[in-house]
Structures are given as structure tokens and as C-alpha cells.
PDB file of C-alpha atoms in Angstrom:
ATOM      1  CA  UNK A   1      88.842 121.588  85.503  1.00  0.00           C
ATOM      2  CA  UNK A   2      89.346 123.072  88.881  1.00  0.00           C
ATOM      3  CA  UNK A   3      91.677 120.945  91.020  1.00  0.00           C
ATOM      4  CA  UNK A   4      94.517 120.880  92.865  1.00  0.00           C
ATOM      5  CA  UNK A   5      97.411 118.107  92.699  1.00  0.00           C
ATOM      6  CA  UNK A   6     100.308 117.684  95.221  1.00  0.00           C
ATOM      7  CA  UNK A   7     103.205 118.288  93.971  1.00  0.00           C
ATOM      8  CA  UNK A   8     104.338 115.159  96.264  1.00  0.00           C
ATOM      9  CA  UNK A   9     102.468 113.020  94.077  1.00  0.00           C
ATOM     10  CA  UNK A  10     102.830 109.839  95.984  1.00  0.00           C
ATOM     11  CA  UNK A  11     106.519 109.994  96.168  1.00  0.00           C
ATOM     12  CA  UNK A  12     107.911 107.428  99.215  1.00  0.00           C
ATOM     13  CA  UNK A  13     105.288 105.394  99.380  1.00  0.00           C
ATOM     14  CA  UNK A  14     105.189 101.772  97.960  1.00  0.00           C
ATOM     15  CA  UNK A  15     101.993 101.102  95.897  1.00  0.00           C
ATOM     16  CA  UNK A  16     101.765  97.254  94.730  1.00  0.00           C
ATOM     17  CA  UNK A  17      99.757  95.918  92.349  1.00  0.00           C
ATOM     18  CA  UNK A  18      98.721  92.202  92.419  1.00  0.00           C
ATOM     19  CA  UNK A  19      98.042  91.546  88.920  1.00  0.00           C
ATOM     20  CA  UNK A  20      99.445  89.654  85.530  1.00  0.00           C
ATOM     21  CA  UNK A  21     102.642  91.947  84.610  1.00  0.00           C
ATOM     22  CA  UNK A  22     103.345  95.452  82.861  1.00  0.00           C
ATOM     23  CA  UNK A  23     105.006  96.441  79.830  1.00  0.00           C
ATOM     24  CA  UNK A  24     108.628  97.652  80.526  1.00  0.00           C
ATOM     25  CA  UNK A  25     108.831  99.849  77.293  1.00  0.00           C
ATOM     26  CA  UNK A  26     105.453 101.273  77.768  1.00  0.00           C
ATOM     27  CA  UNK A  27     106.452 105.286  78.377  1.00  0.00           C
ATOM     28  CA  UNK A  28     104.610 105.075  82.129  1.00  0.00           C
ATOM     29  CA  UNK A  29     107.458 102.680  83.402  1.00  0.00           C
ATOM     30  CA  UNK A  30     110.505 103.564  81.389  1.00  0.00           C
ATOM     31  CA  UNK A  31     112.668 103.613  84.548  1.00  0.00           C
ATOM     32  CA  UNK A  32     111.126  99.948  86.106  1.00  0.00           C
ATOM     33  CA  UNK A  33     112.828  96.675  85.985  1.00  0.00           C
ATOM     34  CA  UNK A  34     111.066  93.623  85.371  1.00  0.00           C
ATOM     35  CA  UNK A  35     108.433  91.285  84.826  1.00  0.00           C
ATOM     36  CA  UNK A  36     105.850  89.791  81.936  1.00  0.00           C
ATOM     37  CA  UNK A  37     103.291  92.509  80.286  1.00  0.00           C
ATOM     38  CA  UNK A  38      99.525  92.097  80.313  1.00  0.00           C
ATOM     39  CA  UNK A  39      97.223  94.197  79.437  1.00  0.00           C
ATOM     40  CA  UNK A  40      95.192  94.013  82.406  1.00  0.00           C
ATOM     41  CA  UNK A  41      97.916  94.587  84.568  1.00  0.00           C
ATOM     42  CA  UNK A  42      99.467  97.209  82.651  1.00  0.00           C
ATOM     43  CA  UNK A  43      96.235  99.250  82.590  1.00  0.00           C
ATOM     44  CA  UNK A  44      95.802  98.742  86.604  1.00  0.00           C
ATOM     45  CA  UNK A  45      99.286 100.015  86.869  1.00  0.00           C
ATOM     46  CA  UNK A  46      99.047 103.088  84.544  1.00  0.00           C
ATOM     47  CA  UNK A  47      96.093 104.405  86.340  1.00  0.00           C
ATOM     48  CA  UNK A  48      97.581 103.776  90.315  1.00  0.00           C
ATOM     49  CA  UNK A  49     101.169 105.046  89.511  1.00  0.00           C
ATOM     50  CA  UNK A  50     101.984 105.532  85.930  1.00  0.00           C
ATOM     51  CA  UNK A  51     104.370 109.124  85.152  1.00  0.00           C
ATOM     52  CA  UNK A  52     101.254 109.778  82.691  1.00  0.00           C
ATOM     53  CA  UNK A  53      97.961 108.269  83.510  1.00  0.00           C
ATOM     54  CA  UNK A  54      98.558 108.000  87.245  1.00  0.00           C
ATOM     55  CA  UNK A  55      97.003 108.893  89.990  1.00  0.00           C
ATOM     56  CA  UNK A  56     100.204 108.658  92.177  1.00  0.00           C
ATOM     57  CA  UNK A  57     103.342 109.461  89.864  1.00  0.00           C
ATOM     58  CA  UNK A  58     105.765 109.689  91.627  1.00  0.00           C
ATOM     59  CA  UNK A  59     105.122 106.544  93.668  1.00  0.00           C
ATOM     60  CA  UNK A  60     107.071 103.400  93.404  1.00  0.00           C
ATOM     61  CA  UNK A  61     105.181 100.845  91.431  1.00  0.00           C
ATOM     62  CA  UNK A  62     105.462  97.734  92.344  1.00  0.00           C
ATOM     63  CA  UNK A  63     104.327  94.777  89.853  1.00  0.00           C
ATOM     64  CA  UNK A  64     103.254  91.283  91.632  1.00  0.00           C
ATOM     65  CA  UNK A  65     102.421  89.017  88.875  1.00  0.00           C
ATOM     66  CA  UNK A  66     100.290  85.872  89.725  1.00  0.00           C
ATOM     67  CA  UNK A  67      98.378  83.445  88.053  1.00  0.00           C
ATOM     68  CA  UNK A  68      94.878  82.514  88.958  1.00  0.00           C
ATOM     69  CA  UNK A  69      95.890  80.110  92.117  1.00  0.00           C
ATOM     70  CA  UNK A  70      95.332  81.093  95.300  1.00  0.00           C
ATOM     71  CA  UNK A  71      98.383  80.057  96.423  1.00  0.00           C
ATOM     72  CA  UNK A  72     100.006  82.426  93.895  1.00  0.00           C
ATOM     73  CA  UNK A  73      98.378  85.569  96.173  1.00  0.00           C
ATOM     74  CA  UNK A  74      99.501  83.884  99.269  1.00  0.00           C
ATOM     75  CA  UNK A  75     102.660  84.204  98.036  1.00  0.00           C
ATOM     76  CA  UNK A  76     102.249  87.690  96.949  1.00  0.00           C
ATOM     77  CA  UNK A  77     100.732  88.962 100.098  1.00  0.00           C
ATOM     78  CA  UNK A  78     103.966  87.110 102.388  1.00  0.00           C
ATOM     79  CA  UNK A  79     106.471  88.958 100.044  1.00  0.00           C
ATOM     80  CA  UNK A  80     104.863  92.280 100.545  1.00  0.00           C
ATOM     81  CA  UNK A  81     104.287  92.196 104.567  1.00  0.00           C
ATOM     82  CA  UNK A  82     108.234  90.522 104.721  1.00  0.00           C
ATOM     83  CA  UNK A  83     109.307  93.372 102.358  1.00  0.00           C
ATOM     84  CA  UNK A  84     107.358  96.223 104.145  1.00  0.00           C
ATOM     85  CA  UNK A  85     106.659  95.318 107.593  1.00  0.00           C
ATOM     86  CA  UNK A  86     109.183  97.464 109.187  1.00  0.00           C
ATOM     87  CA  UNK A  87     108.020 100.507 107.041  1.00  0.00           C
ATOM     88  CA  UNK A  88     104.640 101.369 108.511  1.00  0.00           C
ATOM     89  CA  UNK A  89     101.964 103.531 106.646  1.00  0.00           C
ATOM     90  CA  UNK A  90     104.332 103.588 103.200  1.00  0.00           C
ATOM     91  CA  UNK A  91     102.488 100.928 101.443  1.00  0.00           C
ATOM     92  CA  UNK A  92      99.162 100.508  99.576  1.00  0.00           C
ATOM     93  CA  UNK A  93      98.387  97.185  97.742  1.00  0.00           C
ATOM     94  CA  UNK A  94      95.654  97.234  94.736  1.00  0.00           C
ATOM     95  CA  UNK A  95      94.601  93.656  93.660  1.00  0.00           C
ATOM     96  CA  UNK A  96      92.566  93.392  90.424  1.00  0.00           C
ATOM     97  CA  UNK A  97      91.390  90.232  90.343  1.00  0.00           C
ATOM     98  CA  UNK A  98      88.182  88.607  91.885  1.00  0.00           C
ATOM     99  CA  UNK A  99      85.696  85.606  91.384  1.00  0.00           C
ATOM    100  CA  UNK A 100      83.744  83.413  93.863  1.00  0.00           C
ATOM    101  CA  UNK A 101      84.664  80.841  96.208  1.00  0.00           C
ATOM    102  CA  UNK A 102      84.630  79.250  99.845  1.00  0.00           C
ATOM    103  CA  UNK A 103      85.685  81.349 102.234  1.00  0.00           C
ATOM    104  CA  UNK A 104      89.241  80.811 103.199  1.00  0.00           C
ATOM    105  CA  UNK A 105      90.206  82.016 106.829  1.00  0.00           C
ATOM    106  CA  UNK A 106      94.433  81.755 105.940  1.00  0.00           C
ATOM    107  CA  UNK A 107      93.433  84.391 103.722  1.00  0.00           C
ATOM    108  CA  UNK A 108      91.790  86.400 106.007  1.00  0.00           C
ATOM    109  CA  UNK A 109      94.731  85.752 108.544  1.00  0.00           C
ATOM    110  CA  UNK A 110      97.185  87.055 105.913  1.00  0.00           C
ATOM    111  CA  UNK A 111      95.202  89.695 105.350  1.00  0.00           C
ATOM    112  CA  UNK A 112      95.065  90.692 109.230  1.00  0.00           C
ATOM    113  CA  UNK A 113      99.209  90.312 109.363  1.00  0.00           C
ATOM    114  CA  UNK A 114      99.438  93.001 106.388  1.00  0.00           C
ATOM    115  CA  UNK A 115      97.033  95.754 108.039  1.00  0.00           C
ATOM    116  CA  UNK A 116      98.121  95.372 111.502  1.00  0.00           C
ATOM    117  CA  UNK A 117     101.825  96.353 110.095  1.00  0.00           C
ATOM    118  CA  UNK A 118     100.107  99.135 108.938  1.00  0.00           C
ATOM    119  CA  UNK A 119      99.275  98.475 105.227  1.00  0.00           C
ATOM    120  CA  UNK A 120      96.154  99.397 102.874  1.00  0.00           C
ATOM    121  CA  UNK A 121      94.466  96.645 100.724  1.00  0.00           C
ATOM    122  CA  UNK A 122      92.826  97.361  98.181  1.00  0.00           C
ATOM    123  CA  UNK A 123      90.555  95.261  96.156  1.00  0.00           C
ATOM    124  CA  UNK A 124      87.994  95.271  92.789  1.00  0.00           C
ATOM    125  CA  UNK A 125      84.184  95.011  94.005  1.00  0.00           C
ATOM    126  CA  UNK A 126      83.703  92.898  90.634  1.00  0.00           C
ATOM    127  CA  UNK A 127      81.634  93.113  86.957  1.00  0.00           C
ATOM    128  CA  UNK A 128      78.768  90.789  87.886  1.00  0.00           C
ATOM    129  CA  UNK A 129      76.144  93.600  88.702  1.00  0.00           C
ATOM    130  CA  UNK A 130      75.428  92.070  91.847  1.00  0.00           C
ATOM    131  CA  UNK A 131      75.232  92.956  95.225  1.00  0.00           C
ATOM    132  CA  UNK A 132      78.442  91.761  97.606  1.00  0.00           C
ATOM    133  CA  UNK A 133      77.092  89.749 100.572  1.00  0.00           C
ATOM    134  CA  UNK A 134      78.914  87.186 103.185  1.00  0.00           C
ATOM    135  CA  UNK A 135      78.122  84.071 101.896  1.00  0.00           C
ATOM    136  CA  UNK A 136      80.745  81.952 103.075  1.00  0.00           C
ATOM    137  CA  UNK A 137      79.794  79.153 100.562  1.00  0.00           C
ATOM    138  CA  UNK A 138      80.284  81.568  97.942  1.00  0.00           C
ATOM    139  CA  UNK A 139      82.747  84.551  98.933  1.00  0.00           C
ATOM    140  CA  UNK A 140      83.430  87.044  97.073  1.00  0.00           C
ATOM    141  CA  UNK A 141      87.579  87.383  96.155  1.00  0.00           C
ATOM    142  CA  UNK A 142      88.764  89.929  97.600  1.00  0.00           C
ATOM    143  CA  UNK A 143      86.638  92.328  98.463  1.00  0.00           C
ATOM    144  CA  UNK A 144      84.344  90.636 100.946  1.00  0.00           C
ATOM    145  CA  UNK A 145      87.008  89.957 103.267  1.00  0.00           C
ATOM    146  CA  UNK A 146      87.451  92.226 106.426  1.00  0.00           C
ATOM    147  CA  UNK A 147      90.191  94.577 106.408  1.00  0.00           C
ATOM    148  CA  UNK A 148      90.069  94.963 102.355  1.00  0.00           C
ATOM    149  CA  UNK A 149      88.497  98.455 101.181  1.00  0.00           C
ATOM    150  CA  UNK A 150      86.671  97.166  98.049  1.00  0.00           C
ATOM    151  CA  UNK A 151      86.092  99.925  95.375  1.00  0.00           C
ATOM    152  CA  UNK A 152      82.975  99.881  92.762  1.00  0.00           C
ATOM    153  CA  UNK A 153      82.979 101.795  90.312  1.00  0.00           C
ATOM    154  CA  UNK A 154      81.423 105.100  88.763  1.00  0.00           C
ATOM    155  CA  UNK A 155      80.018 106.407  85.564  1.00  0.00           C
ATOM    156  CA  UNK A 156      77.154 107.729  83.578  1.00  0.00           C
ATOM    157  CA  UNK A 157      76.639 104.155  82.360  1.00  0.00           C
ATOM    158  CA  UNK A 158      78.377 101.807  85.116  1.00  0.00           C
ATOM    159  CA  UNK A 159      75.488  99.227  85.392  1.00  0.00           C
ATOM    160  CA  UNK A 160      78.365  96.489  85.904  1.00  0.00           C
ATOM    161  CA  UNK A 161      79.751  97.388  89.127  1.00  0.00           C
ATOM    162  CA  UNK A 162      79.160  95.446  92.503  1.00  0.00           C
ATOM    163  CA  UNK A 163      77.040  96.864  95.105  1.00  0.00           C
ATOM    164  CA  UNK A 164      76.379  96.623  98.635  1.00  0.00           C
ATOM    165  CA  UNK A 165      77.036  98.056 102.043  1.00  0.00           C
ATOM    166  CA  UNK A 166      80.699  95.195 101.640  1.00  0.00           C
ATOM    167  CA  UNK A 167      81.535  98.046  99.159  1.00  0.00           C
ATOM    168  CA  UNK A 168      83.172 100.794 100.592  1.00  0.00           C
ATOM    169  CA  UNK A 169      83.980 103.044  97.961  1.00  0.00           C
ATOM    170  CA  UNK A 170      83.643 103.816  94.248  1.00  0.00           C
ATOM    171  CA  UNK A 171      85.824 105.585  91.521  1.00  0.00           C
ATOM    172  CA  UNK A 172      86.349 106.292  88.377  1.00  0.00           C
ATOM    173  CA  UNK A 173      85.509 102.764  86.253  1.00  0.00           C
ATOM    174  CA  UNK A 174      86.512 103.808  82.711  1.00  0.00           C
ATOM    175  CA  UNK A 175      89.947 104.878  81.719  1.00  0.00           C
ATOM    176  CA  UNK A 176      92.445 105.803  79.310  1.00  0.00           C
ATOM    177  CA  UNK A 177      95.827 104.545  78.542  1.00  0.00           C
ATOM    178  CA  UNK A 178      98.311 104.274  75.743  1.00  0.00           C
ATOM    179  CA  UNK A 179      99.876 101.247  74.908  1.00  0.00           C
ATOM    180  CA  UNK A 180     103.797 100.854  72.446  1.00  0.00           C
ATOM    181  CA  UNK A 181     103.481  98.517  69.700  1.00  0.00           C
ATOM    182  CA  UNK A 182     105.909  98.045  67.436  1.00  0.00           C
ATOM    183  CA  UNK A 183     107.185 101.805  68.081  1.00  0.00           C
ATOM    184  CA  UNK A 184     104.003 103.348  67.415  1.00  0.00           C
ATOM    185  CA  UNK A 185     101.672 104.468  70.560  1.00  0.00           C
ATOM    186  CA  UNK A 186      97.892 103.897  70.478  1.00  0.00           C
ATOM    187  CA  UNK A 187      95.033 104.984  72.907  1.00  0.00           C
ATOM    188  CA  UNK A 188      93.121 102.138  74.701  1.00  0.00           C
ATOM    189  CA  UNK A 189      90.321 102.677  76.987  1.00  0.00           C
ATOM    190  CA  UNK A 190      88.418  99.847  78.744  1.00  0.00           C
ATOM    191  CA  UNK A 191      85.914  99.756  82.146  1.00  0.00           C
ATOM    192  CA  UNK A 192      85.763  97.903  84.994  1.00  0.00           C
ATOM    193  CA  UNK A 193      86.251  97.618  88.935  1.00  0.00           C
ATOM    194  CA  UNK A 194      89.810  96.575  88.311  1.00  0.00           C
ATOM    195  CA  UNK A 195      91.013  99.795  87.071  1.00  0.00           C
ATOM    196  CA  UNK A 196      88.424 101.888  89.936  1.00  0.00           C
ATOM    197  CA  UNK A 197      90.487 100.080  92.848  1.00  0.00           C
ATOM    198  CA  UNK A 198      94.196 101.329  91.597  1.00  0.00           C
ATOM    199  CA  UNK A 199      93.061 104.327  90.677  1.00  0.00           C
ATOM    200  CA  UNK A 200      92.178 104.989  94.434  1.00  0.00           C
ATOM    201  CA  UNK A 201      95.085 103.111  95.834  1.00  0.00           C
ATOM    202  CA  UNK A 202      96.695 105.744  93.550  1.00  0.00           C
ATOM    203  CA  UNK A 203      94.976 108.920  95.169  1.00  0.00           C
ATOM    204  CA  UNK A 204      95.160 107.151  98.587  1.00  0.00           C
ATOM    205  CA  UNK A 205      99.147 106.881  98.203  1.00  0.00           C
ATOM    206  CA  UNK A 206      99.612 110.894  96.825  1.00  0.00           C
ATOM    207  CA  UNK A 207      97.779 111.857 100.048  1.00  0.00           C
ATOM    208  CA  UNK A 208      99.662 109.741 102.683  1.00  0.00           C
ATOM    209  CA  UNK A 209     102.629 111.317 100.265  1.00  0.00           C
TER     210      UNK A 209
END
């Protein structure tokens, strides 16, 4: 119970979230304009930059929504460096999303472009209780790729977090949120290295605040 928050609270910087959508009516984004709500997004959202749950609340949330093609994030990731290029150390990107594939070295290149402009990345370690390595017949998206800080997560009981030395940092992997349905507000908690990587893109963001 002994802690101290900034009262800057992530305000100026830019936090995006590469996801699938927020709620607009949900009480942590009353002032956002929009895009489609899922859950999972939502959640990631509340807990990097929500006016309630956040970590950063006074940060502007950005929502990326993309379906589960690659070319989708390659879209994402062009938007954000064209957006934010020329506005250095402002931005943090969380993205929440992760399975296994061939390693894909236009990804890696767009990756490159985004941190030497001077942005953060962000990415889940994964669920699969396994440990990361660099197989480049079976990569790990996104966290195995250089220049991506890829979070784990913590608890008493997080047995399904990633692990490795390709994971660079753990947080919090449970969480709470409220969702609006139909008026009426109701608690939701759910685990997992997509909620520990916002969460520390959050914190990340108040401090460069």
C-alpha cells in the first residue's frame, strides 16, 4: 500500500495498442472516438491507459484493431511510425497477440524503422509455458524479434507464462476490469501475457510522462 504515482500519469505520450477494438461506452474511454469492442482488446487497453484500471491515465490511447493476418500488423506498424515519426520518445506500442511462425525479416525491418524514430514495442511473451528461443522455422510472434521488449508475466500461480533469456521483463499477469452491459457494470478478471505487456507499456509511458 505504500507507493507513489505521478501526478503526470502518462499525459503527452501516445500509447498504442495493437489489438481487436475497445468498447466506446465502457467508463475507461468515455472521451475516445472509434472502433469495434473486444474483449481482449478492451482489457489490454484498460490496464495500459484506462482513467480507472490504468497504468498510464492520462495517456492517449490509441486502439489499432487487426485481424489475425500479418499483413493487418504491417499495416498497423506503417500507420504508427508515419503518424509518430517526427515525435520522438512520445510513443509506446503494446501488441497482444502472438503464435508461431517462420521468421519474417520485413517484420523485423519494420520493426527497426519504428525504434530508430525513437519508439518502444512492446509485445506478450505468450501462454504456452514454454521457453522463447530463435528458431527461425518456428518464431515466436512478437516477442522473439530484436528490438521488441517481450513481457512474461507474474503471480503466485503464473505457470503459463513464457520463459527465457528472449524475455525481458515480467508484470503483473492477472487483472481486473469492469465491463457496461446493458447499463449495468460487472467485474471481469482474466490472466495472461497479453494484459502483463500493456500494463508495462502503461508504467513505461507515466515515467517518460
Amino acid at each position: 500500500n505504500n507507493y507513489y504515482y505521478p501526478s503526470s500519469a502518462g499525459k503527452g505520450i501516445n500509447i498504442y495498442i495493437i489489438d481487436s477494438g475497445i468498447k466506446l461506452d465502457h467508463s475507461d474511454f468515455d472521451t475516445y472516438e472509434g472502433t469495434n469492442y473486444n474483449q481482449h482488446g478492451m482489457m489490454a487497453a484498460s490496464v495500459s491507459g484506462g482513467k480507472i484500471f490504468g497504468a498510464a491515465k492520462k495517456a492517449n490511447i490509441h486502439m489499432i484493431s487487426v485481424d489475425n493476418f500479418y499483413s493487418s500488423i504491417y499495416v498497423a506498424l506503417d500507420y504508427i511510425k508515419n503518424k509518430e515519426e517526427k515525435n520522438p520518445h512520445k510513443t509506446v506500442i503494446s501488441i497482444s497477440l502472438g503464435s508461431y511462425h517462420e521468421y519474417d525479416f520485413i517484420f523485423q525491418y519494420k520493426i527497426n524503422e519504428l525504434t530508430n524514430a525513437g519508439i518502444i514495442i512492446f509485445a506478450s511473451a505468450g501462454n504456452e509455458n514454454s521457453k522463447l528461443i530463435k528458431d527461425y522455422q518456428n518464431f515466436y510472434y512478437f516477442g522473439d524479434y530484436d528490438n521488441v521488449i517481450t513481457v512474461g508475466a507474474t503471480a503466485k500461480t503464473s505457470e503459463f507464462t513464457n520463459f527465457g533469456e528472449y524475455v525481458d521483463i515480467y508484470g503483473p499477469g492477472y487483472v481486473l476490469t469492469e465491463f457496461l452491459v446493458n447499463g449495468s457494470v460487472y467485474s471481469y478478471r482474466n490472466y495472461g501475457t497479453s494484459f502483463a505487456s500493456p500494463l508495462i507499456a502503461g508504467v513505461i509511458a507515466t515515467i517518460m510522462s
